[in-house]
Every structure is written in C-alpha cells, then in structure tokens.
Amino acid sequence: MTTGTPLWEFVDISKAYPGVLANDKVNIKLLPGSIHGLLGENGCGKSTMIKTLSGVQQPDSGQIKHKGQPVLIADPQVARNFGIATVFQEFSIVPTLSVGENIFLGNMPRSRFGVINWAKVRNEAARVLAEMDVDVSPDVITGTLSVGEQQLVEIAKAIAMDARMIILDEPTAALGEDEIDRLHQLLRNMRSRGTAILYVSHRLDEVERIVDEVTILRNGSVVRASGETKIDVSEIISAMVGEDIGEHYPKEQNTTENVVLEAKGLATKSGVSDASLTLHQGEVLGLGGVLGSGRTEIARALFGTDELTAGQITLKGNPVKFRREIDAIRAGLALVPENRKYDGLFFNFRAGGNITAASLGGLSRFGIMNLKVEEQATRDLIHDLEISSQAEEKTVNFLSGGNQQKIVIARWLFSDSEILILDEPTQGIDIGAKVAVYKLINKLTRAGKSIILISSDHDELLAMSDRIAIVQHGAIVRTVKAADLTHSDLVRASDETSHIKPQEIFA
Ligand SMILES: Nc1ncnc2c1ncn2[C@@H]1O[C@H](COP(=O)(O)OP(=O)(O)OP(=O)(O)O)[C@@H](O)[C@H]1O
Ligand SMILES: [Mg+2]
C-alpha cells in the first residue's frame, strides 16, 4: 500500500438536501493503490459523497483536493477528465444500445475526422470484457442481458476508461459469488497498478476480503476511519449501527409436516428444465445455485409469470394453473422480485402507496381501501424494517437506494400471502435491515406461512433455510437439509462447470 499524498481528499465536505444534512463535514483521504471501503447504514450519506466526487452535484461547503491542490469538480465531464470513473448505484446503461456502445457511451473512439471508429469500439469492448472474464459479446443489445450481466457491463464501462480513481457504489448487489470473485481479482490488479478505489457494499464478508481501509458514516458524519489498521467485522457493525445488533441470523424452526405447495417437473421456455419441489407450512426452502442457474426462472414459473410448458403445481393437494400473476396472487402467493434496480417501485408515490399497491382490494372485502388499516400497517412495516422515517412524507425517488428496496419488500410482506417467494431479499440493505428481514421471516413462518428464499449470499441461505434445493441449468438436482451442508458443500454443489454431481458431495 502506498502512503504519502492522497490522490483525492475531502476536507469538511457538507451537503444538505431539503430536510436532511446528508453529509456533515466529511473528511476522507483516498490513496493510490488502496481499496477504501465506504460503509454505513442505508441513508447515511455514502451515495451523496460519491455524487459529489463524481461531479454530479456540488457540495454546500468544504474542499475537494486532488494531489493536495483544491479543485472544483464542476460536472461529470470534469470528473472523467481527472480520471475518475464511477459505477453508480442506479444503472446508467442504455438498454437499447449494444454492450460495446454502452461501454464507450459519451466516450466513443473517433477517427481524426470525428467519425466513430466502430471496429475500435468492438475490439476495445471485447478486450475489456475478456480482461474481466465476462462471456458477453460487444454486439449484444444490453437490455436483453440478465441484471447481473448488465451490472458487469456497467463495471466494464468504468474499467474501459483506464481510470486512476474508480468508485463503485454497491457493484455486487446484482452479482453471484463467481462474478464477485472475478470483480475482486480485477480490483486487486488495478490496485497493484496504483489505482485508487472507493468501494461501497452492504456485504461485510466481501468488505473483509477486499478492502485495505474503511471509513464508516452514520447520519452523514464520519464515525470511524480505520486508516491502515485492520478493523474486524464486529467492530465495523457496531460503528455502523451504534449499538449491538445481537444474533446475526436469528433462525427459528417452524417447519411442520403439512405440504402447502408441490411442484412436479416444471419447465418453461425461459429456461426451467425440470424443477420439482415440496414446500411445507412454516418452512423456509432455500434455492441455491449460481447466477443464471435458473432460480429466478423457477420463481417466475411458480408465480405464473412465465407459462409452463410441462409440469404441475398443486396447492394443498389441489392442482392449480396460473395463467397470469394475478391468479397466483389470488391463490395466496407473493413474489418479491430480484431485479429491483428497475422493477417494482412507483417513484413518485410515497412509501404508503407503494407498500399497499400489491394488495389494493385485498384490504377491504368490498374492494374499498380502508385507509386506517393501510396507515397502521404501513407504519408498522416502516418501523419493523427500519425504513427511513422520511418515507412517510417523501416520495420514493428521494430516498436512499437501500430504503427504496426495503419498501419493495414491505409491499409484499403487507400483502398477507400464504406463500412468499423472496428473490434476493437482502441485496443492498444494511446489516440492521437484514436482521429485520430475518426476524420477519421468523414471524411469517411462526404464523404458518411458507417461504421460498433465493439468495446468492451463501451464509445467509445456509443460516436461514430449513432445506436447500440445488439448482443447476434450470433443474432442481438435489434437495438437502440446510443443517447438513457447509459453505463449501454449497459452493461445490452449485458449480455448474464441475463434473462432480451434487449426489457425490452429499454422499
Ligand atoms: N435527491 C435527493 N433529495 C432529497 N434527499 C435525498 C436525495 N438523495 C438522497 N437524499 C437523502 O439523503 C440521505 C443520504 O442518502 P444517500 O443516498 O447518500 O444514502 P446511502 O448511504 O447511499 O444509502 P444506501 O445504503 O441506502 O444507498 C438520505 O436521508 C436520503 O433520503
Ligand atoms: Mg446509496
């Protein structure tokens, strides 16, 4: 690690939004050749700092220094000219453009006469993708890729700039373990070439693996800056939350013998090839597998989103056929979808309207919304999930990324379904809110509801599931008790490229 003059420095930077001081006299030093973790709960001011350093907005007061000299980052182009590349928390790719075009968007290689050099766009994009070990063609239309692949394109865009400072705001929220490992390797390579890296993540396991130093924010202020001394995860958590959060995975056993849902031999055009599963009342059934293995597609098949080409679903012994999602909702199913970066929020509604949107009509037997019930239920969920208190007054587009996500979860929890399919429910939410989601899972299963949990966080999946169904290439290849599995069993069993069959691992 290099010491000496920081490449970038914040000196007493403050930034207010209407009604909230998002950054309060923040100081940070970003060194070349170092990965700096920026941590803190949802809404503590991380993205605000990043937007300031990327020239998206101006601070109200304080100074930004580049190699010791005060500078003005008047707009995003100035930031790029300084060699700053940013992967924002929200996607900035254009879904209708090709991968190559997105990678060079705003920065197209041109000939001396100003004509875009398409061969170079394609070759350079292919080079960057290969360096990242991403198997996607530069010619593919970006919107047709999975969320995870789109996220990798977003990252490729920053890598292609050959930046001296690279900022990543929650880059791994949509990635699987494999992609995360590859991204980490790439960042390590960049670090050894002297790049300064600022890294935001709510997954503390990866923070522990990759960062050299950390700065922790709470309510807009720096509460801890590690410098180069290593601090461990439990210290990080208590600095973030300001108190002890207790058991990280408070799992209760609520499984019964009653079968509530059974699926046999499901197949869809979207890639489900042979999915059979049994879900008991009060059970949490985890779906394990790598990104792209078909877990989300199985969820969509169960929920009536994608049409079944084969197979049968039964609910409490009765065969059912869902033609559309509404049929599944009426039958008591709910799905918290994965790709929340695009889906699911009405950005100009307040939290209340968003939370109750899934169950309009469900609130009153006569189809009239009962406002009192809505208000009380909304308030309870905002409290349980520790959603920012601003959520009650402000529209959703003014909330931090993590708080927006909690609202999507709240909506489905509110809908009072018997079977909940949760697809990556804790991506991008802070540690306190994760524990709140786990407690809600307990509360739901205790009340006799059943849950299908999809998670790329292996520790979470192992700790919170009763049984885990392993998904490979759209098929459920094996279902085992979570207690019988170790982290490395799960990784090996999920690996679609290995020739070891899950049977052999569990034998
Ligand atoms: N455009 C905006 N207008 C008004 N308030 C905003 C705006 N953007 C953010 N805020 C508020 O500023 C505070 C800091 O938000 P910020 O997005 O920086 O949080 P964060 O640390 O990135 O959180 P997360 O982990 O959820 O992404 C929050 O209270 C948020 O509601
Ligand atoms: Mg943020």
Coordinates of C-alpha atoms and ligand atoms in Angstrom, one line a residue:
M1 CA 0.0 0.0 0.0
T2 CA 1.2 3.5 -0.9
T3 CA 1.2 6.2 1.7
G4 CA 2.0 9.9 1.2
T5 CA -0.1 12.4 -0.6
P6 CA -3.7 11.2 -1.2
L7 CA -4.9 11.2 -4.7
W8 CA -8.2 12.7 -3.6
E9 CA -9.2 14.3 -0.4
F10 CA -12.5 15.6 1.1
V11 CA -12.0 18.4 3.7
D12 CA -15.0 19.2 5.7
I13 CA -17.5 18.5 2.9
S14 CA -21.1 19.1 3.7
K15 CA -24.2 18.6 1.6
A16 CA -27.8 19.2 2.5
Y17 CA -31.0 18.1 0.7
P18 CA -34.3 19.6 1.7
G19 CA -34.8 18.5 5.3
V20 CA -31.7 16.4 5.7
L21 CA -28.0 17.0 6.2
A22 CA -26.8 14.1 4.0
N23 CA -23.0 14.8 4.5
D24 CA -21.9 16.7 7.6
K25 CA -18.2 17.9 7.5
V26 CA -17.0 14.7 5.9
N27 CA -13.2 14.1 5.7
I28 CA -11.7 11.2 3.7
K29 CA -8.4 10.6 2.1
L30 CA -8.2 8.2 -0.9
L31 CA -4.8 6.8 -1.6
P32 CA -3.4 5.4 -4.8
G33 CA -3.0 1.7 -4.8
S34 CA -5.5 1.2 -2.0
I35 CA -9.1 -0.1 -1.8
H36 CA -11.1 2.1 0.5
G37 CA -14.4 0.7 1.9
L38 CA -17.1 3.3 2.5
L39 CA -19.6 1.8 4.9
G40 CA -22.7 2.6 6.8
E41 CA -26.4 2.0 7.1
N42 CA -29.0 2.9 4.4
G43 CA -29.3 6.6 4.1
C44 CA -26.1 7.5 6.0
G45 CA -24.7 9.5 3.1
K46 CA -22.5 7.2 1.0
S47 CA -24.0 7.9 -2.4
T48 CA -24.1 11.6 -1.6
M49 CA -20.3 11.6 -1.2
I50 CA -19.9 9.7 -4.4
K51 CA -22.1 12.0 -6.4
T52 CA -20.1 14.9 -5.1
L53 CA -16.8 13.4 -6.0
S54 CA -18.2 12.4 -9.5
G55 CA -19.3 16.0 -10.3
V56 CA -23.0 15.1 -10.3
Q57 CA -23.6 17.7 -7.6
Q58 CA -21.8 20.4 -5.8
P59 CA -21.1 20.4 -2.1
D60 CA -22.5 23.2 0.1
S61 CA -19.2 23.8 1.8
G62 CA -15.8 22.2 2.3
Q63 CA -13.0 21.5 -0.2
I64 CA -12.1 18.7 -2.6
K65 CA -8.3 18.3 -3.1
H66 CA -6.6 16.5 -5.9
K67 CA -3.0 15.6 -5.0
G68 CA -3.1 18.2 -2.3
Q69 CA -4.5 21.0 -4.5
P70 CA -8.0 22.4 -4.1
V71 CA -10.1 21.7 -7.3
L72 CA -13.6 22.3 -8.5
I73 CA -15.4 19.2 -10.0
A74 CA -17.9 21.3 -11.8
D75 CA -19.7 18.5 -13.7
P76 CA -19.3 14.7 -14.5
Q77 CA -17.1 15.5 -17.6
V78 CA -14.6 17.3 -15.3
A79 CA -14.5 14.2 -13.1
R80 CA -13.8 12.0 -16.1
N81 CA -11.1 14.3 -17.3
F82 CA -9.5 13.9 -13.8
G83 CA -9.5 10.1 -14.4
I84 CA -12.5 9.4 -12.1
A85 CA -14.7 6.5 -13.2
T86 CA -17.9 5.8 -11.3
V87 CA -20.2 2.8 -11.2
F88 CA -23.3 4.4 -9.7
Q89 CA -25.8 2.6 -7.5
E90 CA -28.5 3.1 -10.1
F91 CA -27.9 1.7 -13.6
S92 CA -26.7 4.2 -16.2
I93 CA -26.6 1.9 -19.1
V94 CA -29.0 2.4 -22.1
P95 CA -30.9 -0.9 -22.6
T96 CA -31.5 -0.3 -26.3
L97 CA -27.8 0.1 -27.1
S98 CA -25.3 -2.7 -27.7
V99 CA -22.8 -3.7 -25.0
G100 CA -20.0 -2.0 -26.9
E101 CA -21.9 1.2 -27.3
N102 CA -22.7 1.3 -23.7
I103 CA -19.1 0.7 -22.6
F104 CA -18.0 3.7 -24.6
L105 CA -21.1 5.8 -24.2
G106 CA -20.0 9.5 -24.1
N107 CA -16.5 8.5 -24.8
M108 CA -16.6 6.9 -28.3
P109 CA -13.3 6.3 -30.0
R110 CA -13.3 8.5 -33.1
S111 CA -11.1 8.9 -36.2
R112 CA -9.2 12.2 -36.8
F113 CA -12.3 13.4 -38.8
G114 CA -14.7 12.8 -35.9
V115 CA -16.2 9.6 -37.3
I116 CA -16.9 6.9 -34.7
N117 CA -14.4 4.0 -35.1
W118 CA -16.7 1.0 -34.8
A119 CA -14.0 -1.5 -35.2
K120 CA -12.2 0.0 -32.2
V121 CA -15.5 0.2 -30.2
R122 CA -15.9 -3.6 -30.8
N123 CA -12.3 -4.6 -30.3
E124 CA -11.7 -2.5 -27.2
A125 CA -15.0 -3.6 -25.6
A126 CA -14.1 -7.2 -26.3
R127 CA -10.7 -6.7 -24.8
V128 CA -12.2 -5.2 -21.6
L129 CA -14.8 -7.9 -21.3
A130 CA -12.1 -10.6 -21.8
E131 CA -10.0 -9.0 -19.1
M132 CA -13.0 -9.2 -16.8
D133 CA -13.6 -12.8 -17.9
V134 CA -17.1 -11.9 -18.9
D135 CA -18.5 -14.0 -21.7
V136 CA -20.8 -11.4 -23.4
S137 CA -20.5 -10.2 -27.0
P138 CA -20.0 -6.5 -27.6
D139 CA -22.7 -6.6 -30.2
V140 CA -25.5 -7.9 -28.0
I141 CA -28.3 -5.4 -27.1
T142 CA -27.7 -4.7 -23.4
G143 CA -31.4 -4.8 -22.4
T144 CA -31.6 -8.5 -23.3
L145 CA -28.9 -9.4 -20.7
S146 CA -29.6 -10.6 -17.2
V147 CA -29.4 -8.0 -14.4
G148 CA -26.1 -9.5 -13.3
E149 CA -24.6 -9.2 -16.8
Q150 CA -25.9 -5.7 -17.1
Q151 CA -24.1 -4.9 -13.9
L152 CA -20.9 -6.3 -15.3
V153 CA -21.3 -4.1 -18.4
E154 CA -21.7 -1.1 -16.1
I155 CA -18.4 -2.1 -14.4
A156 CA -16.8 -2.7 -17.8
K157 CA -17.6 0.9 -18.7
A158 CA -15.6 2.2 -15.8
I159 CA -12.7 -0.3 -16.5
A160 CA -12.5 0.8 -20.1
M161 CA -11.7 4.4 -19.0
D162 CA -8.5 3.2 -17.6
A163 CA -9.2 5.5 -14.6
R164 CA -6.9 6.5 -11.8
M165 CA -9.7 6.7 -9.4
I166 CA -12.5 4.1 -9.6
I167 CA -15.7 4.4 -7.5
L168 CA -18.1 1.5 -7.1
D169 CA -21.4 2.1 -5.3
E170 CA -22.8 -1.3 -4.5
P171 CA -21.4 -3.0 -7.5
T172 CA -22.1 -6.5 -6.3
A173 CA -25.7 -6.2 -5.3
A174 CA -26.8 -8.0 -8.5
L175 CA -23.8 -10.4 -8.8
G176 CA -23.3 -14.0 -7.8
E177 CA -20.4 -15.3 -5.8
D178 CA -18.5 -16.2 -9.0
E179 CA -18.8 -12.7 -10.5
I180 CA -17.9 -11.2 -7.2
D181 CA -14.7 -13.2 -7.1
R182 CA -13.8 -12.1 -10.6
L183 CA -14.5 -8.5 -9.8
H184 CA -12.3 -8.7 -6.7
Q185 CA -9.5 -10.1 -8.7
L186 CA -9.8 -7.3 -11.2
L187 CA -9.8 -4.7 -8.5
R188 CA -6.7 -6.2 -6.9
N189 CA -4.9 -6.0 -10.3
M190 CA -5.9 -2.4 -10.6
R191 CA -4.8 -1.7 -7.1
S192 CA -1.4 -3.1 -7.9
R193 CA -1.2 -0.7 -10.8
G194 CA -1.7 2.2 -8.4
T195 CA -5.4 2.9 -9.0
A196 CA -7.3 4.4 -6.0
I197 CA -10.5 2.5 -5.4
L198 CA -13.6 3.6 -3.4
Y199 CA -15.9 0.7 -2.6
V200 CA -19.4 0.6 -1.2
S201 CA -21.0 -2.6 -0.2
H202 CA -23.5 -3.9 2.4
R203 CA -22.0 -7.4 2.2
L204 CA -19.5 -7.3 5.1
D205 CA -18.0 -10.6 4.1
E206 CA -16.7 -9.2 0.9
V207 CA -15.6 -6.0 2.6
E208 CA -13.5 -8.1 4.9
R209 CA -11.9 -9.9 2.0
I210 CA -11.0 -7.0 -0.2
V211 CA -10.7 -3.6 1.5
D212 CA -7.5 -2.1 2.8
E213 CA -9.1 0.6 4.9
V214 CA -12.6 1.8 5.8
T215 CA -14.5 4.9 6.5
I216 CA -17.8 4.5 8.4
L217 CA -20.6 7.0 8.2
R218 CA -23.5 7.4 10.5
N219 CA -26.2 10.1 9.8
G220 CA -23.9 11.9 7.4
S221 CA -20.9 12.1 9.6
V222 CA -17.7 10.0 9.7
V223 CA -17.8 8.0 12.9
R224 CA -14.8 5.8 12.3
A225 CA -11.8 6.0 9.9
S226 CA -9.6 3.0 10.2
G227 CA -6.5 4.4 8.5
E228 CA -4.3 1.4 7.7
T229 CA -5.1 -0.5 10.8
K230 CA -7.3 -3.5 10.1
I231 CA -10.6 -3.5 11.9
D232 CA -12.8 -6.5 12.1
V233 CA -16.4 -7.0 11.0
S234 CA -17.9 -6.9 14.5
E235 CA -16.2 -3.5 15.1
I236 CA -17.5 -2.3 11.8
I237 CA -21.0 -3.3 12.6
S238 CA -21.1 -1.7 16.0
A239 CA -19.6 1.6 14.5
M240 CA -22.3 1.5 11.7
V241 CA -25.2 0.8 13.9
G242 CA -24.1 2.5 17.0
E243 CA -25.3 -0.5 19.1
D244 CA -25.1 -4.2 19.4
I245 CA -27.4 -5.9 16.9
G246 CA -27.4 -9.3 18.6
E247 CA -27.6 -12.6 16.7
H248 CA -26.8 -12.0 13.0
Y249 CA -29.0 -14.9 11.8
P250 CA -31.8 -15.4 14.3
K251 CA -33.3 -18.5 12.7
E252 CA -36.4 -20.2 14.2
Q253 CA -37.6 -23.7 13.4
N254 CA -41.2 -23.5 12.4
T255 CA -41.5 -26.3 9.8
T256 CA -44.5 -28.6 10.0
E257 CA -45.4 -31.8 8.2
N258 CA -48.2 -30.2 6.1
V259 CA -47.4 -29.8 2.5
V260 CA -48.6 -26.5 1.1
L261 CA -47.1 -26.5 -2.3
E262 CA -45.8 -29.2 -4.6
A263 CA -44.3 -28.7 -8.0
K264 CA -43.5 -31.6 -10.3
G265 CA -41.4 -31.5 -13.4
L266 CA -41.9 -27.8 -14.1
A267 CA -40.5 -26.5 -17.4
T268 CA -40.7 -23.1 -19.2
K269 CA -39.4 -21.5 -22.3
S270 CA -37.3 -19.2 -20.1
G271 CA -35.0 -22.0 -19.1
V272 CA -36.6 -24.1 -16.4
S273 CA -36.0 -27.6 -17.5
D274 CA -37.0 -29.9 -14.6
A275 CA -38.0 -28.4 -11.3
S276 CA -39.7 -30.4 -8.6
L277 CA -40.1 -29.3 -5.1
T278 CA -42.2 -29.6 -2.0
L279 CA -42.8 -26.8 0.4
H280 CA -44.2 -27.3 4.0
Q281 CA -46.2 -25.0 6.1
G282 CA -43.8 -22.8 8.2
E283 CA -40.8 -23.9 6.2
V284 CA -38.1 -21.8 4.6
L285 CA -37.0 -23.6 1.4
G286 CA -33.8 -22.1 0.0
L287 CA -32.9 -22.2 -3.7
G288 CA -29.1 -22.5 -4.1
G289 CA -27.2 -22.1 -7.3
V290 CA -25.0 -19.8 -9.3
L291 CA -26.1 -16.6 -11.1
G292 CA -28.0 -17.7 -14.2
S293 CA -28.7 -21.3 -12.9
G294 CA -32.4 -20.6 -13.2
R295 CA -33.5 -19.9 -9.6
T296 CA -35.3 -16.7 -10.7
E297 CA -36.9 -18.5 -13.6
I298 CA -38.2 -21.2 -11.2
A299 CA -39.7 -18.4 -9.1
R300 CA -41.4 -17.0 -12.2
A301 CA -42.7 -20.4 -13.2
L302 CA -44.3 -20.9 -9.8
F303 CA -45.8 -17.4 -9.8
G304 CA -47.4 -17.6 -13.2
T305 CA -45.1 -15.0 -14.7
D306 CA -43.8 -17.5 -17.3
E307 CA -46.0 -20.1 -18.9
L308 CA -45.4 -23.7 -18.0
T309 CA -44.6 -26.0 -20.9
A310 CA -44.6 -29.0 -18.7
G311 CA -45.2 -30.0 -15.1
Q312 CA -47.9 -29.5 -12.5
I313 CA -48.3 -27.3 -9.4
T314 CA -50.5 -28.3 -6.5
L315 CA -51.6 -26.2 -3.6
K316 CA -52.6 -28.2 -0.5
G317 CA -53.3 -31.1 -2.8
N318 CA -55.3 -29.2 -5.4
P319 CA -53.9 -28.9 -8.9
V320 CA -53.7 -25.3 -10.0
K321 CA -53.0 -23.5 -13.2
F322 CA -51.8 -19.9 -13.1
R323 CA -52.2 -18.1 -16.4
R324 CA -51.1 -14.8 -15.0
E325 CA -49.5 -13.5 -11.9
I326 CA -52.9 -12.3 -10.6
D327 CA -54.0 -15.9 -10.5
A328 CA -51.1 -16.7 -8.2
I329 CA -51.7 -13.7 -6.0
R330 CA -55.3 -14.6 -5.6
A331 CA -54.3 -18.2 -4.7
G332 CA -52.1 -16.7 -1.9
L333 CA -48.7 -16.4 -3.4
A334 CA -46.4 -13.4 -3.4
L335 CA -43.1 -12.8 -5.2
V336 CA -40.5 -10.2 -4.1
P337 CA -38.7 -9.9 -7.4
E338 CA -35.0 -9.7 -7.8
N339 CA -34.2 -7.0 -10.3
R340 CA -35.3 -4.2 -8.1
K341 CA -33.0 -1.9 -10.0
Y342 CA -35.8 -1.5 -12.5
D343 CA -38.8 -3.2 -11.1
G344 CA -41.5 -2.6 -8.7
L345 CA -41.5 1.0 -7.4
F346 CA -43.8 3.9 -8.2
F347 CA -41.1 6.5 -7.8
N348 CA -43.5 9.4 -7.3
F349 CA -45.6 7.7 -4.7
R350 CA -44.9 7.9 -1.0
A351 CA -43.9 4.8 0.8
G352 CA -47.5 4.1 1.9
G353 CA -48.8 4.0 -1.6
N354 CA -46.0 1.7 -2.7
I355 CA -46.5 -0.7 0.2
T356 CA -50.2 -1.2 -0.4
A357 CA -50.0 -1.3 -4.2
A358 CA -49.8 -5.1 -4.3
S359 CA -53.0 -5.6 -2.3
L360 CA -55.4 -3.0 -3.4
G361 CA -58.7 -4.6 -2.9
G362 CA -57.3 -7.1 -0.5
L363 CA -57.6 -4.6 2.2
S364 CA -61.3 -4.5 2.3
R365 CA -63.7 -7.2 1.5
F366 CA -65.8 -4.8 -0.6
G367 CA -62.9 -3.5 -2.7
I368 CA -62.7 -0.2 -0.9
M369 CA -59.3 0.6 0.6
N370 CA -59.5 1.0 4.3
L371 CA -57.2 4.0 4.8
K372 CA -56.9 3.5 8.6
V373 CA -55.8 -0.1 8.1
E374 CA -53.4 1.0 5.4
E375 CA -51.9 3.7 7.5
Q376 CA -51.4 1.5 10.5
A377 CA -50.0 -1.4 8.5
T378 CA -47.6 0.9 6.7
R379 CA -46.4 2.4 9.9
D380 CA -45.8 -1.0 11.4
L381 CA -43.7 -2.1 8.4
I382 CA -41.8 1.1 8.2
H383 CA -41.0 0.5 11.9
D384 CA -40.1 -3.2 11.6
L385 CA -37.9 -2.8 8.6
E386 CA -36.4 0.4 10.0
I387 CA -37.3 2.3 6.8
S388 CA -36.2 5.9 7.0
S389 CA -38.8 8.0 8.8
Q390 CA -38.7 10.3 5.8
A391 CA -40.5 7.6 3.9
E392 CA -43.9 8.6 5.4
E393 CA -43.7 12.2 4.0
K394 CA -41.4 12.0 0.9
T395 CA -41.9 10.3 -2.4
V396 CA -39.7 7.3 -3.0
N397 CA -37.3 8.9 -5.5
F398 CA -35.9 11.0 -2.7
L399 CA -35.0 8.0 -0.5
S400 CA -31.6 6.3 -0.5
G401 CA -31.2 3.1 -2.6
G402 CA -31.4 0.7 0.3
N403 CA -34.6 2.4 1.7
Q404 CA -36.2 2.1 -1.7
Q405 CA -35.5 -1.6 -1.6
K406 CA -37.0 -2.1 1.8
I407 CA -40.2 -0.6 0.5
V408 CA -40.5 -3.2 -2.2
I409 CA -40.0 -5.9 0.4
A410 CA -42.6 -4.3 2.7
R411 CA -45.1 -4.2 -0.1
W412 CA -45.1 -8.0 -0.4
L413 CA -45.0 -8.7 3.3
F414 CA -48.0 -6.5 3.6
S415 CA -50.0 -8.4 1.0
D416 CA -50.8 -11.2 3.5
S417 CA -49.9 -14.1 1.3
E418 CA -49.6 -17.7 2.5
I419 CA -46.5 -18.5 0.4
L420 CA -43.8 -15.9 -0.2
I421 CA -41.1 -16.2 -2.8
L422 CA -38.3 -13.9 -1.8
D423 CA -35.7 -13.4 -4.6
E424 CA -32.5 -11.9 -3.1
P425 CA -34.5 -10.0 -0.4
T426 CA -31.5 -8.6 1.4
Q427 CA -29.4 -7.3 -1.5
G428 CA -28.3 -3.8 -0.9
I429 CA -29.8 -3.4 2.5
D430 CA -27.8 -2.6 5.6
I431 CA -27.0 -5.1 8.3
G432 CA -29.7 -3.9 10.7
A433 CA -32.3 -4.2 8.0
K434 CA -31.1 -7.6 7.0
V435 CA -31.6 -8.8 10.6
A436 CA -35.1 -7.2 10.5
V437 CA -35.9 -9.2 7.3
Y438 CA -34.7 -12.4 9.0
K439 CA -36.9 -11.6 12.0
L440 CA -39.8 -11.0 9.6
I441 CA -39.1 -14.4 8.0
N442 CA -39.4 -15.9 11.5
K443 CA -42.6 -14.0 12.3
L444 CA -44.2 -15.2 9.0
T445 CA -43.2 -18.8 9.4
R446 CA -44.3 -18.8 13.0
A447 CA -47.7 -17.6 11.7
G448 CA -47.8 -20.7 9.4
K449 CA -46.7 -19.0 6.2
S450 CA -44.1 -20.7 4.0
I451 CA -41.2 -19.2 2.2
I452 CA -39.0 -19.9 -0.8
L453 CA -35.8 -18.0 -0.4
I454 CA -33.4 -17.2 -3.2
S455 CA -30.1 -15.8 -2.1
S456 CA -26.6 -15.6 -3.6
D457 CA -25.2 -14.9 -0.1
H458 CA -24.3 -18.5 0.9
D459 CA -24.0 -17.8 4.6
E460 CA -27.5 -16.3 4.6
L461 CA -29.0 -19.1 2.6
L462 CA -27.5 -21.7 4.9
A463 CA -28.4 -20.0 8.1
M464 CA -32.0 -19.0 7.2
S465 CA -33.2 -22.1 5.2
D466 CA -34.6 -25.3 6.6
R467 CA -33.8 -27.2 3.4
I468 CA -31.9 -26.1 0.3
A469 CA -32.8 -27.2 -3.2
I470 CA -29.8 -27.0 -5.5
V471 CA -30.5 -25.6 -8.9
Q472 CA -28.3 -26.3 -12.0
H473 CA -29.3 -25.4 -15.6
G474 CA -32.9 -24.8 -14.7
A475 CA -33.3 -28.1 -12.9
I476 CA -33.5 -28.9 -9.2
V477 CA -30.9 -31.6 -8.9
R478 CA -30.9 -32.3 -5.2
T479 CA -32.7 -31.1 -2.0
V480 CA -30.9 -31.4 1.4
K481 CA -31.3 -30.2 4.9
A482 CA -29.5 -26.9 5.4
A483 CA -28.0 -28.2 8.7
D484 CA -26.2 -30.9 6.8
L485 CA -24.5 -28.5 4.4
T486 CA -21.3 -26.5 4.8
H487 CA -20.5 -23.3 2.9
S488 CA -18.0 -25.2 0.7
D489 CA -20.5 -28.0 0.0
L490 CA -23.0 -25.4 -1.2
V491 CA -20.4 -23.7 -3.4
R492 CA -19.3 -27.0 -4.9
A493 CA -22.8 -28.4 -5.4
S494 CA -23.9 -25.2 -7.1
D495 CA -21.0 -25.2 -9.5
E496 CA -22.4 -26.0 -13.0
T497 CA -19.0 -26.4 -14.6
S498 CA -17.7 -29.1 -12.2
H499 CA -18.2 -32.7 -13.1
I500 CA -18.9 -33.7 -9.5
K501 CA -22.6 -34.4 -9.1
P502 CA -24.3 -33.0 -6.0
Q503 CA -25.0 -36.6 -5.0
E504 CA -21.3 -37.3 -4.6
I505 CA -20.8 -34.2 -2.5
F506 CA -23.6 -35.1 -0.1
A507 CA -23.0 -38.8 -0.1
Ligands
LIG1 N1 -32.1 13.8 -4.3 C1 -32.4 13.8 -3.0 N2 -33.3 14.6 -2.5 C2 -33.6 14.6 -1.2 N3 -33.0 13.8 -0.3 C3 -32.1 13.0 -0.7 C4 -31.7 12.9 -2.1 N4 -30.8 11.9 -2.3 C5 -30.6 11.4 -1.0 N5 -31.4 12.0 -0.1 C6 -31.3 11.8 1.3 O1 -30.0 12.0 1.8 C7 -29.6 11.0 2.8 C8 -28.4 10.3 2.3 O2 -28.7 9.5 1.2 P1 -27.6 8.6 0.4 O3 -28.3 8.2 -0.9 O4 -26.4 9.3 0.4 O5 -27.5 7.3 1.4 P2 -26.6 6.0 1.2 O6 -25.7 5.9 2.3 O7 -26.1 5.9 -0.2 O8 -27.7 4.8 1.5 P3 -27.9 3.4 0.8 O9 -27.1 2.4 1.5 O10 -29.4 3.1 1.1 O11 -27.7 3.5 -0.7 C9 -30.9 10.1 3.0 O12 -31.6 10.6 4.1 C10 -31.7 10.3 1.7 O13 -33.1 10.2 1.9
MG2 MG -26.5 4.7 -1.7

